[in-house]
Amino acid sequence: QVQLVQSGAEVKKPGASVKVSCKASGYTFTSYGISWVRQAPGQGLEWMGWISAYNGNTNYAQKLQGRVTMTTDTSTSTAYMELRSLRSDDTAVYYCAREGGYTATDYWGQGTLVTVSS
Amino acid sequence: EIVLTQSPGTLSLSPGERATLSCRASQSVSSSYLAWYQQKPGQAPRLLIYGASSRATGIPDRFSGSGSGTDFTLTISRLEPEDFAVYYCQQYGSSPPVTFGQGTKVEIK
């Protein structure tokens, strides 16, 4: 069965960086993309960007350009999302999800809470 | 960027009733690349509908999606207790960015 397992919760100070991992199993990793979506406390879903696990091509949300980097390691079927220069409004649950193209974002990780606080 | 507006913000219904959720786009959604997700507290979103009207794997047939262009609807024919949750629409057409609606909460009346 398809599974995406994310790394554990993080607490960071403003200005620091965080790197969240997402290990995929149950499917051919390079046949799908990975999207990252975040959700601030009590708020809706915000798309952060997407990476092709096939060739590493990326597309980032404009508001995060310059602060976010998404990568993959095909040898371990793991995707990574790094966010730099953290601010308090980056406090959120961060989700990775499999991107199925026309079949949309069909499988999601369990989420990783990132708290940014001094 | 395509803006999605969901209505109503909250829907108060009883189990067994029919729920109709609306999602309106600021411009036409490419090739009906419109999806619906359900999210319960403390859980990740769950894909219900993709391509505006196709049910995802394992989704009960009481969930149905319809619409095209700029107007889309998610219908739950008879609400079960486990259906009370927040629902989001998403457009994921060929041109990023992907965007989500702000959500509709379906609560028990």
mmCIF file of C-alpha atoms in Angstrom, chain A residues 39 43-45 47 59 95 101-106 108-109, chain B residues 33 37 39 43-45 47 50-51 88 90 92 96-98:
data_model
loop_
_atom_site.group_PDB
_atom_site.id
_atom_site.type_symbol
_atom_site.label_atom_id
_atom_site.label_comp_id
_atom_site.label_asym_id
_atom_site.label_seq_id
_atom_site.Cartn_x
_atom_site.Cartn_y
_atom_site.Cartn_z
ATOM 1 C CA GLN A 39 -1.592 24.396 7.198
ATOM 2 C CA GLN A 43 -6.329 27.803 8.907
ATOM 3 C CA GLY A 44 -6.808 26.302 5.465
ATOM 4 C CA LEU A 45 -4.443 24.496 3.118
ATOM 5 C CA TRP A 47 0.243 24.816 -1.599
ATOM 6 C CA ASN A 59 7.674 24.604 -9.133
ATOM 7 C CA TYR A 95 2.382 17.771 4.567
ATOM 8 C CA GLY A 101 -1.289 14.289 -12.302
ATOM 9 C CA TYR A 102 -4.919 14.091 -13.401
ATOM 10 C CA THR A 103 -5.710 11.957 -10.355
ATOM 11 C CA ALA A 104 -4.694 14.900 -8.143
ATOM 12 C CA THR A 105 -2.937 14.680 -4.786
ATOM 13 C CA ASP A 106 -3.939 11.184 -3.926
ATOM 14 C CA TRP A 108 -0.712 12.246 1.980
ATOM 15 C CA GLY A 109 1.872 11.971 4.700
ATOM 16 C CA TYR B 33 -8.695 19.695 -12.980
ATOM 17 C CA TYR B 37 -10.726 16.762 -0.111
ATOM 18 C CA GLN B 39 -10.195 16.774 6.443
ATOM 19 C CA GLN B 43 -5.718 14.266 10.249
ATOM 20 C CA ALA B 44 -4.261 14.804 6.808
ATOM 21 C CA PRO B 45 -6.613 15.670 3.977
ATOM 22 C CA LEU B 47 -8.842 12.851 -1.618
ATOM 23 C CA TYR B 50 -10.619 14.333 -8.892
ATOM 24 C CA GLY B 51 -11.272 15.531 -12.420
ATOM 25 C CA TYR B 88 -11.716 21.788 0.479
ATOM 26 C CA GLN B 90 -8.506 22.446 -5.187
ATOM 27 C CA TYR B 92 -4.536 21.631 -10.090
ATOM 28 C CA PRO B 96 0.821 26.354 -11.320
ATOM 29 C CA PRO B 97 0.170 27.511 -8.774
ATOM 30 C CA VAL B 98 -2.190 24.975 -7.361
#
